CSV table of C-alpha atoms in Angstrom, one decimal:
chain,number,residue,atom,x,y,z
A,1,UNK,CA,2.2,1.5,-2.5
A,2,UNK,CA,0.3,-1.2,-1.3
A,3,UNK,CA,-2.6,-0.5,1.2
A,4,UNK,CA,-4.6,-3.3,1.3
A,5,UNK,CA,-2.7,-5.7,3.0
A,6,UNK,CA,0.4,-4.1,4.7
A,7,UNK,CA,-1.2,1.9,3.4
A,8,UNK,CA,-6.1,13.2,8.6
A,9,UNK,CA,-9.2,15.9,8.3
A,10,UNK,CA,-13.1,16.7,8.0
A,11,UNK,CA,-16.4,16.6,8.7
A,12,UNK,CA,-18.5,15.3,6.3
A,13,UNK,CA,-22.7,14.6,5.8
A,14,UNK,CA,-23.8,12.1,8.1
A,15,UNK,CA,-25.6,9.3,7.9
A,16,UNK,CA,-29.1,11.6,7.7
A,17,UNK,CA,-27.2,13.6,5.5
A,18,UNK,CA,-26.1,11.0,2.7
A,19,UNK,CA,-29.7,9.6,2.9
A,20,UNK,CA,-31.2,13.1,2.2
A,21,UNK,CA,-28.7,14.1,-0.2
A,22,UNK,CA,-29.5,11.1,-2.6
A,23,UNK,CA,-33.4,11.4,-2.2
A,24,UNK,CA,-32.8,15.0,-3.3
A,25,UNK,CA,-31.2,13.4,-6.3
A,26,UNK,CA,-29.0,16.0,-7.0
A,27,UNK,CA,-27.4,16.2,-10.6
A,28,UNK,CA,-23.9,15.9,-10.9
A,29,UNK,CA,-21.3,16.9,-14.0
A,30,UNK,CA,-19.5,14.3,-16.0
A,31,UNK,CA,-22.6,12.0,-16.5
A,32,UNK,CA,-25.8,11.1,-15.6
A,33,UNK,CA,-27.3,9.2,-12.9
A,34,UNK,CA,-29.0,11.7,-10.9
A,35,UNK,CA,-30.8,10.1,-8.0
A,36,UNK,CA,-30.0,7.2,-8.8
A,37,UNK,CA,-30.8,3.8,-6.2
A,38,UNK,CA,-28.1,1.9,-7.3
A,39,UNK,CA,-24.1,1.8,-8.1
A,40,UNK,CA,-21.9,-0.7,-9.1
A,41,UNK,CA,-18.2,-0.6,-7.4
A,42,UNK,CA,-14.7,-2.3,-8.7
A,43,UNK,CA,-12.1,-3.3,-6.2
A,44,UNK,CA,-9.1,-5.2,-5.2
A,45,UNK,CA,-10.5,-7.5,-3.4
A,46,UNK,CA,-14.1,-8.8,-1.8
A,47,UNK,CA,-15.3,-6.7,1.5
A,48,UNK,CA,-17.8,-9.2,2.5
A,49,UNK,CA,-17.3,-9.0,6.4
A,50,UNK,CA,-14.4,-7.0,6.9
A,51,UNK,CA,-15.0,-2.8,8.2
A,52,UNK,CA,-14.8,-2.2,4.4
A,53,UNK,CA,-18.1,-4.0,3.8
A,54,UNK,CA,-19.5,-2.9,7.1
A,55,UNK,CA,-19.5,0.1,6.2
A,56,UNK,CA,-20.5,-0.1,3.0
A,57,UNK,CA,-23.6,-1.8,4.6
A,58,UNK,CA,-24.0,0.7,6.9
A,59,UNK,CA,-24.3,3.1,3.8
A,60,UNK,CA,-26.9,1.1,2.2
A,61,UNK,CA,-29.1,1.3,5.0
A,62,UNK,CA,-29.1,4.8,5.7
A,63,UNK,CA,-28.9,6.0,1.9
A,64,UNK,CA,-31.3,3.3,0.5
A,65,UNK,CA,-28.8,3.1,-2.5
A,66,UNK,CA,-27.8,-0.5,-3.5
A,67,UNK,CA,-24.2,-0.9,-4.0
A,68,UNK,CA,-22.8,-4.1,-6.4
A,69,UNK,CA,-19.4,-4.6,-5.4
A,70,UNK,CA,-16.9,-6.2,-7.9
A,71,UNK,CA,-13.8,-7.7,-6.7
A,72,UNK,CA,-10.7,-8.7,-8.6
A,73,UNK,CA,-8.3,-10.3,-6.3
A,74,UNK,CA,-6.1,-10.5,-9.0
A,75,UNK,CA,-4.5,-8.8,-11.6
A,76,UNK,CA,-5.9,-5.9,-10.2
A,77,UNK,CA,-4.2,-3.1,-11.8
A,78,UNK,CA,-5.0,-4.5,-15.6
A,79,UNK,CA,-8.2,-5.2,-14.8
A,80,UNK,CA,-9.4,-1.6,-13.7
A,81,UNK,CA,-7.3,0.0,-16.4
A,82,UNK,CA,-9.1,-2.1,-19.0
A,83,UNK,CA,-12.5,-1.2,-17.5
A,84,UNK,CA,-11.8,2.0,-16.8
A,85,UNK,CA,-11.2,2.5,-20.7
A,86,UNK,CA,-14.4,0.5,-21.8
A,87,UNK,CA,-17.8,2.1,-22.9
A,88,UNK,CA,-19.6,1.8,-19.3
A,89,UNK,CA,-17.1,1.3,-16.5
A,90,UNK,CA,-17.9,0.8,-12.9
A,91,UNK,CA,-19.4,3.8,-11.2
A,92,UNK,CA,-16.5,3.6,-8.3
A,93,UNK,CA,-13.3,2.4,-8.9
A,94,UNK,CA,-10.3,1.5,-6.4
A,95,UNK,CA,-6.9,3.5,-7.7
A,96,UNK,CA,-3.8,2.8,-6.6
A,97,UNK,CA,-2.9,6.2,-5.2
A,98,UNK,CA,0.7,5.8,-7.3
A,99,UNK,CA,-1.4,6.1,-10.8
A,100,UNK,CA,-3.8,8.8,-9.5
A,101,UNK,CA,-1.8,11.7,-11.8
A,102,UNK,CA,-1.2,8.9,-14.7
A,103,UNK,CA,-4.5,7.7,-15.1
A,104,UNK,CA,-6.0,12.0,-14.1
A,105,UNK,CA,-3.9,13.0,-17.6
A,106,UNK,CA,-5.6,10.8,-19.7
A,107,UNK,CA,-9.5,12.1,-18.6
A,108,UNK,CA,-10.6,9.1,-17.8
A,109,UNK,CA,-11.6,10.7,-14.0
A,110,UNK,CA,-14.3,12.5,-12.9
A,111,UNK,CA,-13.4,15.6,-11.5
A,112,UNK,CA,-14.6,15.9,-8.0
A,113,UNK,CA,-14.4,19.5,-6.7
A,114,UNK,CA,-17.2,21.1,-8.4
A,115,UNK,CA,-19.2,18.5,-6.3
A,116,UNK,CA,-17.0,19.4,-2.9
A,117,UNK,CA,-18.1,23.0,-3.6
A,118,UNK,CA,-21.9,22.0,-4.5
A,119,UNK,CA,-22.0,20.0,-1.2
A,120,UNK,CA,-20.0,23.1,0.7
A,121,UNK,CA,-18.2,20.1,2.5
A,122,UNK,CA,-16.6,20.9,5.4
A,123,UNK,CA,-12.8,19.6,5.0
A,124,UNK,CA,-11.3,20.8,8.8
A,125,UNK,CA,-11.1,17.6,10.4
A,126,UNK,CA,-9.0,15.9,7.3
A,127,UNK,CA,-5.3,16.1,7.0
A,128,UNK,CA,-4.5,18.8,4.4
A,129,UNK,CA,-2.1,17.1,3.0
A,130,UNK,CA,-3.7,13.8,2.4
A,131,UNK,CA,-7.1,15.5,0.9
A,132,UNK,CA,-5.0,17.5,-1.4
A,133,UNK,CA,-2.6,14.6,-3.2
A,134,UNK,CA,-5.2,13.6,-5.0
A,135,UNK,CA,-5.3,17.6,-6.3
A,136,UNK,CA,-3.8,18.1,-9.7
A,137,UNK,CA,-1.9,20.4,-11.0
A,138,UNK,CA,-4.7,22.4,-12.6
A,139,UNK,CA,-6.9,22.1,-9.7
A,140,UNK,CA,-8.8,19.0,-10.5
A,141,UNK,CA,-9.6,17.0,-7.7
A,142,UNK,CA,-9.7,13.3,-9.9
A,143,UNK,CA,-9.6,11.2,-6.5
A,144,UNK,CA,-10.7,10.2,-3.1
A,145,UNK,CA,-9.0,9.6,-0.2
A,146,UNK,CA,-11.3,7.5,1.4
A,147,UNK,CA,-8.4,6.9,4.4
A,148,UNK,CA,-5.2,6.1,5.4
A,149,UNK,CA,-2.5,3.3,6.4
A,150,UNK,CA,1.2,4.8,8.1
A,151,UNK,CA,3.9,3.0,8.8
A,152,UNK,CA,6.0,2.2,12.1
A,153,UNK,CA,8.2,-0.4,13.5
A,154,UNK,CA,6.4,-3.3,14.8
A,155,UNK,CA,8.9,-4.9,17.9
A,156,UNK,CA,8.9,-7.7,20.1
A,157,UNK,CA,8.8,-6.3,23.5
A,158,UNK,CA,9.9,-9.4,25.3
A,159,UNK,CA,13.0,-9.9,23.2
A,160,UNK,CA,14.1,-6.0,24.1
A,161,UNK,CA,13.8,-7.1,27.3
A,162,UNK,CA,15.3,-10.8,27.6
A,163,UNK,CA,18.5,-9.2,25.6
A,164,UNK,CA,18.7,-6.1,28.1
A,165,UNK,CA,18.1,-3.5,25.5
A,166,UNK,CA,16.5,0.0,26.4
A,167,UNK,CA,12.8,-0.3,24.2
A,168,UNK,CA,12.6,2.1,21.9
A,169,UNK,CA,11.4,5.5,22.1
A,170,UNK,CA,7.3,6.1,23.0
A,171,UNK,CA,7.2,9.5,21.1
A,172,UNK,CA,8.3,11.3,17.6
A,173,UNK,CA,11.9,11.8,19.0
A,174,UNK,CA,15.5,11.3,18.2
A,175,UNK,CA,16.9,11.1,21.1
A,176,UNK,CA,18.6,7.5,21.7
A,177,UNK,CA,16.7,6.7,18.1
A,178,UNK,CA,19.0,7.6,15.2
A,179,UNK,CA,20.3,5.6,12.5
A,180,UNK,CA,23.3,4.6,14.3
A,181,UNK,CA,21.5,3.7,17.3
A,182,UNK,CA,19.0,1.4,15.8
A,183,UNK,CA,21.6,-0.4,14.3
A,184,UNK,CA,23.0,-1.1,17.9
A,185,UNK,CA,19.9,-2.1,18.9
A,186,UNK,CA,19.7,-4.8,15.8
A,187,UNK,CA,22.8,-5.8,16.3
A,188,UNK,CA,22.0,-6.5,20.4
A,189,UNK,CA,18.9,-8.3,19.3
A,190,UNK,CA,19.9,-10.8,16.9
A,191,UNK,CA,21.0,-14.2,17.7
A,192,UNK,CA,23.0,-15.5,14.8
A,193,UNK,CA,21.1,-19.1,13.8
A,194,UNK,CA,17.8,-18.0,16.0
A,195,UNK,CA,16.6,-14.4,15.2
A,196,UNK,CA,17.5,-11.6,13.3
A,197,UNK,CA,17.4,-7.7,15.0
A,198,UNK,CA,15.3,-6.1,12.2
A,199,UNK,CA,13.8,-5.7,8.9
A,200,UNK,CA,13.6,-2.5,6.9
A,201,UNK,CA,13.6,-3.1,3.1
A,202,UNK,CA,10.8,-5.9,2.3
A,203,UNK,CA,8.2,-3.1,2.3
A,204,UNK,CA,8.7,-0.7,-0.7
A,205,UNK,CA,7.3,2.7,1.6
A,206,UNK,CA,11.7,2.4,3.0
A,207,UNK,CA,12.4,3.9,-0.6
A,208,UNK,CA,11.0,7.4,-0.2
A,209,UNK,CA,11.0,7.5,3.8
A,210,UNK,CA,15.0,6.5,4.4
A,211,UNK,CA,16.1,8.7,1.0
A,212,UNK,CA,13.9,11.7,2.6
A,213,UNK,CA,15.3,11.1,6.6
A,214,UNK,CA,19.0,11.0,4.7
A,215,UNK,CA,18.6,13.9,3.2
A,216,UNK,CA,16.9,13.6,-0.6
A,217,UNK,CA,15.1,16.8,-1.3
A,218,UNK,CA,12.5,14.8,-3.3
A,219,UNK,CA,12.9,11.1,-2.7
A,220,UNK,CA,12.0,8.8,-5.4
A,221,UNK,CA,11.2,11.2,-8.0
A,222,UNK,CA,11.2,14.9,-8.6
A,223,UNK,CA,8.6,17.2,-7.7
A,224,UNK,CA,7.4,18.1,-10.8
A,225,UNK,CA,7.3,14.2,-11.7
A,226,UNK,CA,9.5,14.4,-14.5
A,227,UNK,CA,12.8,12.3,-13.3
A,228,UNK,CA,13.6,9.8,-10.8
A,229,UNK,CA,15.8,11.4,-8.1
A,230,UNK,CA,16.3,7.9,-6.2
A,231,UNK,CA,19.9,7.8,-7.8
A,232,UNK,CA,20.9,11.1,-6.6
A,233,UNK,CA,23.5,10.8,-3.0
A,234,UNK,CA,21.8,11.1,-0.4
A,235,UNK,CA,18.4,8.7,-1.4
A,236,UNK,CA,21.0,6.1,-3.2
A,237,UNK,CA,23.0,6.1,0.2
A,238,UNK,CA,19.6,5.3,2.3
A,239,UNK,CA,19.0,2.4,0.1
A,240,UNK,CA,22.9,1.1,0.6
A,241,UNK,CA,22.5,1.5,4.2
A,242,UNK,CA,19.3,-0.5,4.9
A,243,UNK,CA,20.3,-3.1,2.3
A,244,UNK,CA,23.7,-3.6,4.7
A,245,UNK,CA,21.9,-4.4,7.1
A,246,UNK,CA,21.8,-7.4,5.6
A,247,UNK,CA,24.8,-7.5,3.7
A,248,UNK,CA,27.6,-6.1,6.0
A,249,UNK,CA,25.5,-6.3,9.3
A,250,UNK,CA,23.6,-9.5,9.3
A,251,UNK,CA,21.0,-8.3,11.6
A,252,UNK,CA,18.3,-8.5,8.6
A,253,UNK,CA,17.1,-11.3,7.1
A,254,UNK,CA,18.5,-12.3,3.3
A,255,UNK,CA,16.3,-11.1,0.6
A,256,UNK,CA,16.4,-14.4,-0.9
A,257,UNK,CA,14.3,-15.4,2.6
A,258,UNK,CA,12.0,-13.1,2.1
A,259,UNK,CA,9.8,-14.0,-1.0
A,260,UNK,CA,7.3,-15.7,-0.1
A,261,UNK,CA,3.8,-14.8,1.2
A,262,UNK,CA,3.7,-12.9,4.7
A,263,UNK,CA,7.0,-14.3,5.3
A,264,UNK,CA,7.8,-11.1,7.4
A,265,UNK,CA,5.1,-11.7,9.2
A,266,UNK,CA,5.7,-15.4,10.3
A,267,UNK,CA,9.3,-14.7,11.1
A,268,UNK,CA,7.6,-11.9,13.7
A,269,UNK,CA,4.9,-14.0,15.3
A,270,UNK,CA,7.3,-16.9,15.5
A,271,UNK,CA,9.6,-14.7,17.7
A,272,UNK,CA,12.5,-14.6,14.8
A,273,UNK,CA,12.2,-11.4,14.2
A,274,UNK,CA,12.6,-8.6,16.5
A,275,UNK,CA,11.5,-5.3,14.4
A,276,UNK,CA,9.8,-4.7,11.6
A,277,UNK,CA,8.9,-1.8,9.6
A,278,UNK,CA,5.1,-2.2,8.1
A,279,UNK,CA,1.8,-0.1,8.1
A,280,UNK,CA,-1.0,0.3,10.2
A,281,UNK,CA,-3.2,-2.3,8.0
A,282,UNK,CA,-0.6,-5.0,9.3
A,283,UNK,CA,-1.9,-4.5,13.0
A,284,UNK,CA,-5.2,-7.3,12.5
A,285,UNK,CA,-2.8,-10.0,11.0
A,286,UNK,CA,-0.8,-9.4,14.6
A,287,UNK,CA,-3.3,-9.1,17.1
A,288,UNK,CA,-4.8,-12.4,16.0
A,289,UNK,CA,-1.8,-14.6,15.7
A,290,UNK,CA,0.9,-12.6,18.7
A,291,UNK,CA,0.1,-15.6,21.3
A,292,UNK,CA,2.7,-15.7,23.2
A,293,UNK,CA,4.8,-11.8,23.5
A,294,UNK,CA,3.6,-8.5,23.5
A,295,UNK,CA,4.4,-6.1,21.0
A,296,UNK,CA,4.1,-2.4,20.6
A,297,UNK,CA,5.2,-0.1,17.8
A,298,UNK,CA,7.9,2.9,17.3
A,299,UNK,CA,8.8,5.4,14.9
A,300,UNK,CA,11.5,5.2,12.3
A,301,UNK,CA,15.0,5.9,13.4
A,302,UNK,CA,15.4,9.4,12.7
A,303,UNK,CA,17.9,9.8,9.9
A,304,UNK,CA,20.9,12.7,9.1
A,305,UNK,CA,18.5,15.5,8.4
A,306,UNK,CA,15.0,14.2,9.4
A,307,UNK,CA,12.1,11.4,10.9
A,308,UNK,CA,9.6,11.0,9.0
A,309,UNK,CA,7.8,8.1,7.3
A,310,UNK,CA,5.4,7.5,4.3
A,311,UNK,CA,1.3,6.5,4.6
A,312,UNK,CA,-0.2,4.4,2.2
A,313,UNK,CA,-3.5,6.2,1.1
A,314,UNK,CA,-6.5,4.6,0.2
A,315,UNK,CA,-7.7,6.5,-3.1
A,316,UNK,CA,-11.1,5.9,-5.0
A,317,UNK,CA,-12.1,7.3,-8.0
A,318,UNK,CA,-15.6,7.9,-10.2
A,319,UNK,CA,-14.9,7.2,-13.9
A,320,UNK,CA,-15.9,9.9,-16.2
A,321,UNK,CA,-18.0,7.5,-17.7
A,322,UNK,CA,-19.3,6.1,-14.9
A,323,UNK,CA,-23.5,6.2,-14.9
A,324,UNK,CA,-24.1,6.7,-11.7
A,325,UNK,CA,-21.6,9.2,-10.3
A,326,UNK,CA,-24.0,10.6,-7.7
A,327,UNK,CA,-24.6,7.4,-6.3
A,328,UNK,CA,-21.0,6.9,-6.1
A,329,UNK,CA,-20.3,10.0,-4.6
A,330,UNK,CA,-22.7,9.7,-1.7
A,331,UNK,CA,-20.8,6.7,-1.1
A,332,UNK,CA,-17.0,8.3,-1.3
A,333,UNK,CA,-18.8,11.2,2.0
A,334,UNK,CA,-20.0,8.6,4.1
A,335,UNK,CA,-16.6,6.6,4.1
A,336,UNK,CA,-14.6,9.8,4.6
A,337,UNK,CA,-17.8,10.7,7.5
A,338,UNK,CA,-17.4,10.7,10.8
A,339,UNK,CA,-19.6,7.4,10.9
A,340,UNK,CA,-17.9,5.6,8.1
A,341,UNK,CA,-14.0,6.4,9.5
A,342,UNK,CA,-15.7,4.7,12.4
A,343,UNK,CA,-15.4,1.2,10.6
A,344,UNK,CA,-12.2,1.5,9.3
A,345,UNK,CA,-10.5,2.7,13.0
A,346,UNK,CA,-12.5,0.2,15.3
A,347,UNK,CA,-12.2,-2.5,12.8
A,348,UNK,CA,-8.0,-1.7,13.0
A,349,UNK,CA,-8.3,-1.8,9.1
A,350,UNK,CA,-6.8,1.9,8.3
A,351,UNK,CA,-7.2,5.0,9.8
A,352,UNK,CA,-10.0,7.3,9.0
A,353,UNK,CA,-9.8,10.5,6.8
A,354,UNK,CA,-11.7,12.1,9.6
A,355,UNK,CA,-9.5,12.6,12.3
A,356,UNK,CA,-12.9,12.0,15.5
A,357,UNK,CA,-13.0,8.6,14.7
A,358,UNK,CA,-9.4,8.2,15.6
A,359,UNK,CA,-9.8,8.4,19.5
A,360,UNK,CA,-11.2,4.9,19.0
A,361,UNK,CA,-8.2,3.8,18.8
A,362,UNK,CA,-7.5,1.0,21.4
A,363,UNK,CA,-4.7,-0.8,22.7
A,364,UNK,CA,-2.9,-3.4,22.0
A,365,UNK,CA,-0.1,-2.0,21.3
A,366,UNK,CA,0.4,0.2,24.0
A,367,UNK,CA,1.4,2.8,21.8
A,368,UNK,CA,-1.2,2.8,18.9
A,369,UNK,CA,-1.5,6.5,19.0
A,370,UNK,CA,2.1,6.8,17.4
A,371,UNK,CA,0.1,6.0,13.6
A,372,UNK,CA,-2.3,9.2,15.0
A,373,UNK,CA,0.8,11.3,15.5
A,374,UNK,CA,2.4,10.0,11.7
A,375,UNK,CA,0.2,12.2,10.4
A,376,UNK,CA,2.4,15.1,11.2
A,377,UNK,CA,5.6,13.4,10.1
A,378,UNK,CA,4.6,12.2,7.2
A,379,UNK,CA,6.4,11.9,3.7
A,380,UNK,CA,4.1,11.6,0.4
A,381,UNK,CA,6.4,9.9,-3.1
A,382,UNK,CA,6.0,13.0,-5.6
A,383,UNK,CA,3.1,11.7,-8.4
A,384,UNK,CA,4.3,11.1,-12.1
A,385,UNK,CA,2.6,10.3,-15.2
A,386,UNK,CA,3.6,6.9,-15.5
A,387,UNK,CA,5.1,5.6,-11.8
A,388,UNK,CA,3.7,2.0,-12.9
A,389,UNK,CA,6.1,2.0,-15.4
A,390,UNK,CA,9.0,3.6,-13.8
A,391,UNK,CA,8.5,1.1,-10.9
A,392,UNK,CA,8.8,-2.0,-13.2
A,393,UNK,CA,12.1,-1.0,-14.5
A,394,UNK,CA,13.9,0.2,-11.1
A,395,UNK,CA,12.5,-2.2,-8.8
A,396,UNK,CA,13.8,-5.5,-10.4
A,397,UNK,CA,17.1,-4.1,-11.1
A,398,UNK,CA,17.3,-3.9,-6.7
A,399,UNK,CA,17.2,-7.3,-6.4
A,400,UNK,CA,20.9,-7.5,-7.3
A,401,UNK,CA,21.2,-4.9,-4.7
A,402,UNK,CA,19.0,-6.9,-2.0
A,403,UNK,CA,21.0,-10.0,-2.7
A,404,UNK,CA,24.2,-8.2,-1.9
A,405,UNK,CA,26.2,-8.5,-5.8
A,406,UNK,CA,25.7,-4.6,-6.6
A,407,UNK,CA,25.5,-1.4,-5.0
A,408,UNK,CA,22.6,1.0,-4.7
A,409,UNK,CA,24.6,3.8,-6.3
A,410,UNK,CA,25.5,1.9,-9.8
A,411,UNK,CA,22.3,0.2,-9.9
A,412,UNK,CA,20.0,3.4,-9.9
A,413,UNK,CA,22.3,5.1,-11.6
A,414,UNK,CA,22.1,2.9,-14.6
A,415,UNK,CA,18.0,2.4,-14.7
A,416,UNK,CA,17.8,6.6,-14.6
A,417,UNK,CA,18.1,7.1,-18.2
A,418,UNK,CA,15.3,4.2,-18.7
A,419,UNK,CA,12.9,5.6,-15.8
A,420,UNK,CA,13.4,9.3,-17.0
A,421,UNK,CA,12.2,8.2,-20.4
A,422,UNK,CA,9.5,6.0,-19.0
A,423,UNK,CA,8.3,9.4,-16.6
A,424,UNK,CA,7.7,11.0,-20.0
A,425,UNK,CA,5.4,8.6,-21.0
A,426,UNK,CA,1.4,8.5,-20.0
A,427,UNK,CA,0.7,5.6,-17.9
């Protein structure tokens, strides 16, 4: 998942309380560097400017702790594995939260809950299930969920309108919102040569949410994270019916259209596009370039059995080599703190771990609070040892699928063998 471009409950030490907690210098396990003024900090990109840097500035001042931040815009994900391995990694690292259990079997993460218990934080305003998926499965807490980035369908209000279609629901409902409606709707909203009605499968977060609303017990893989479920009925037949959308339906744009950079996003602002299903963290890119429509935002069609849809979450992790893991961990409270969610919700960057900040939340759209109320319909992909490397052998092979020469079914069902194998393995 992918929560830095397109990605609910505590209340944590504030500001006062970060600053007095490091001058305490409080020792932590796993390594050294208690009380320690400084921290270094690897992650996917630079935060100069954005409400990732603000409120890592914020931080700074109010802790006195000087934090080096290290960005790799590229390559990320070899780049912090090969660190991460290395004599003296980072202090904090950024984790894609799909490698958290991978990369928590190996030991190469500190565990955090003997420092959750030493700081008797109080977890009530967090969503439960977003603190816990870091949580493994013997009760090692090897990550931080610094926040949160659900996903909706971004539509172009004006368009509903000039093509005399109802606009789609302003709550978590089904009614006049199922599959088979939304497809009416795409259909009503596409002007062969001009626009197209919709767009569901150019962000990855379809896989687990359409298998789960069809009916998949598990989605994308099993529970236990030992095989990948995607090929079973019900999740390959959610695949087969957002890819003929395109295929049979026309009402979605070719995947072949698709490929390059933002290209969802240009077909949207240039009004050729009338829905689109994408995450909270999409919302800057559209409230600075939207000139000329408004737009709001709805929840997924509700499926067969269910409506729900996935979050992207923002994970962190302390290496268990890192040198200055207190340091690092005052920093991990004061983003998941009333004060640092602040940033992340008024700068329209993700939402906030802490669920106060959230009534920041402002419009445009008209509807923002509909990402608030995600939280309670949310769907999480089951963790595995190695979903990097599952991923690289199922996701290609869907191309032929996207490009309408192969069915969903035969494709999955083929790559199974190879991803069950590749589940086995450590990633």
């Amino acid at each position: 998942m992918n929560a830095t471009t397109r990605i609910s409950r505590r209340t944590l030490l504030g500001a006062g309380g970060v600053a007095a907690a490091a001058l305490a210098g409080c020792s932590s396990p796993g390594g050294g560097g208690g009380g320690s003024k400084s921290m270094t900090f690897l992650n996917d990109s630079d935060i100069k400017d954005d409400p990732f840097g603000k409120a890592v500035e914020a931080f700074q001042q109010s802790s006195g702790i000087s934090v080096e931040v290290q960005p790799v815009p590229s390559d990320y994900d070899t780049k912090f594995r090969t660190v991460l391995s290395g004599g003296k990694p980072p202090d904090l690292i950024k984790i894609n939260d799909d490698y958290v259990r991978g990369m928590s079997g190996t030991g190469a993460l500190l565990d955090l809950k003997p420092l959750i218990e030493r700081d008797k934080l109080d977890t009530s305003h967090f969503p439960e299930e977003l603190y816990n998926f870091p949580v493994q499965a013997d009760g090692r807490h090897t990550a931080w969920v610094i926040a949160h980035s659900p996903r909706l369908f971004y539509y172009n209000v004006d368009l509903f309108k000039e093509a005399g279609v109802d606009l789609p629901p302003t709550e978590w409902s089904a009614d006049g919102w199922t599959w088979d409606d939304f497809l009416a709707t795409a259909k009503a909203l596409t002007v062969p040569g001009q626009r197209f009605g919709a767009l569901v499968y150019l962000d990855t977060g379809y896989e687990q949410t359409w298998a789960i609303n069809n009916g998949s017990p598990t989605g994308i893989f099993a529970a236990d994270g030992k095989s990948f479920t995607l090929p079973e009925p019900a999740a390959a037949e959610a695949l087969q019916w957002a890819t003929d959308l395109t295929c049979n339906e026309k009402v979605q744009p070719a995947w072949g259209d698709l490929q390059s950079t933002n290209a969802d996003l240009q077909l949207f602002t240039q009004g050729k596009l009338a829905m689109f299903y994408s995450q909270f963290s999409t919302l800057p890119y559209l409230l600075q370039n939207v000139k000329d429509f408004t737009f709001d935002v709805a929840p997924p069609p509700a499926g067969p059995k269910d409506q729900r849809t996935e979050s992207s979450v923002v994970t962190y992790a302390i290496p268990a080599k890192a040198a200055n893991p207190d340091a690092a961990w005052e920093l991990l409270k004061f983003l998941t703190s009333e004060e640092g969610g602040t940033f992340f919700v008024e700068g329209n960057m993700w939402l906030s771990m802490d669920d106060r900040p959230l009534a920041k939340l402002a419009e445009p759209p008209a509807h923002v609070n509909l990402f608030v109320e995600a939280v309670e319909h949310s769907t999480l992909p089951n963790q595995t040892q190695n979903t990097l490397g599952a991923r690289q052998i199922y996701r290609p092979l869907l191309d032929e699928v996207y490009n309408c020469n192969a069915k969903a079914a035969d494709v999955l069902a083929g790559a199974k063998a190879r991803v069950d194998e590749s589940l086995a393995q450590q990633g």
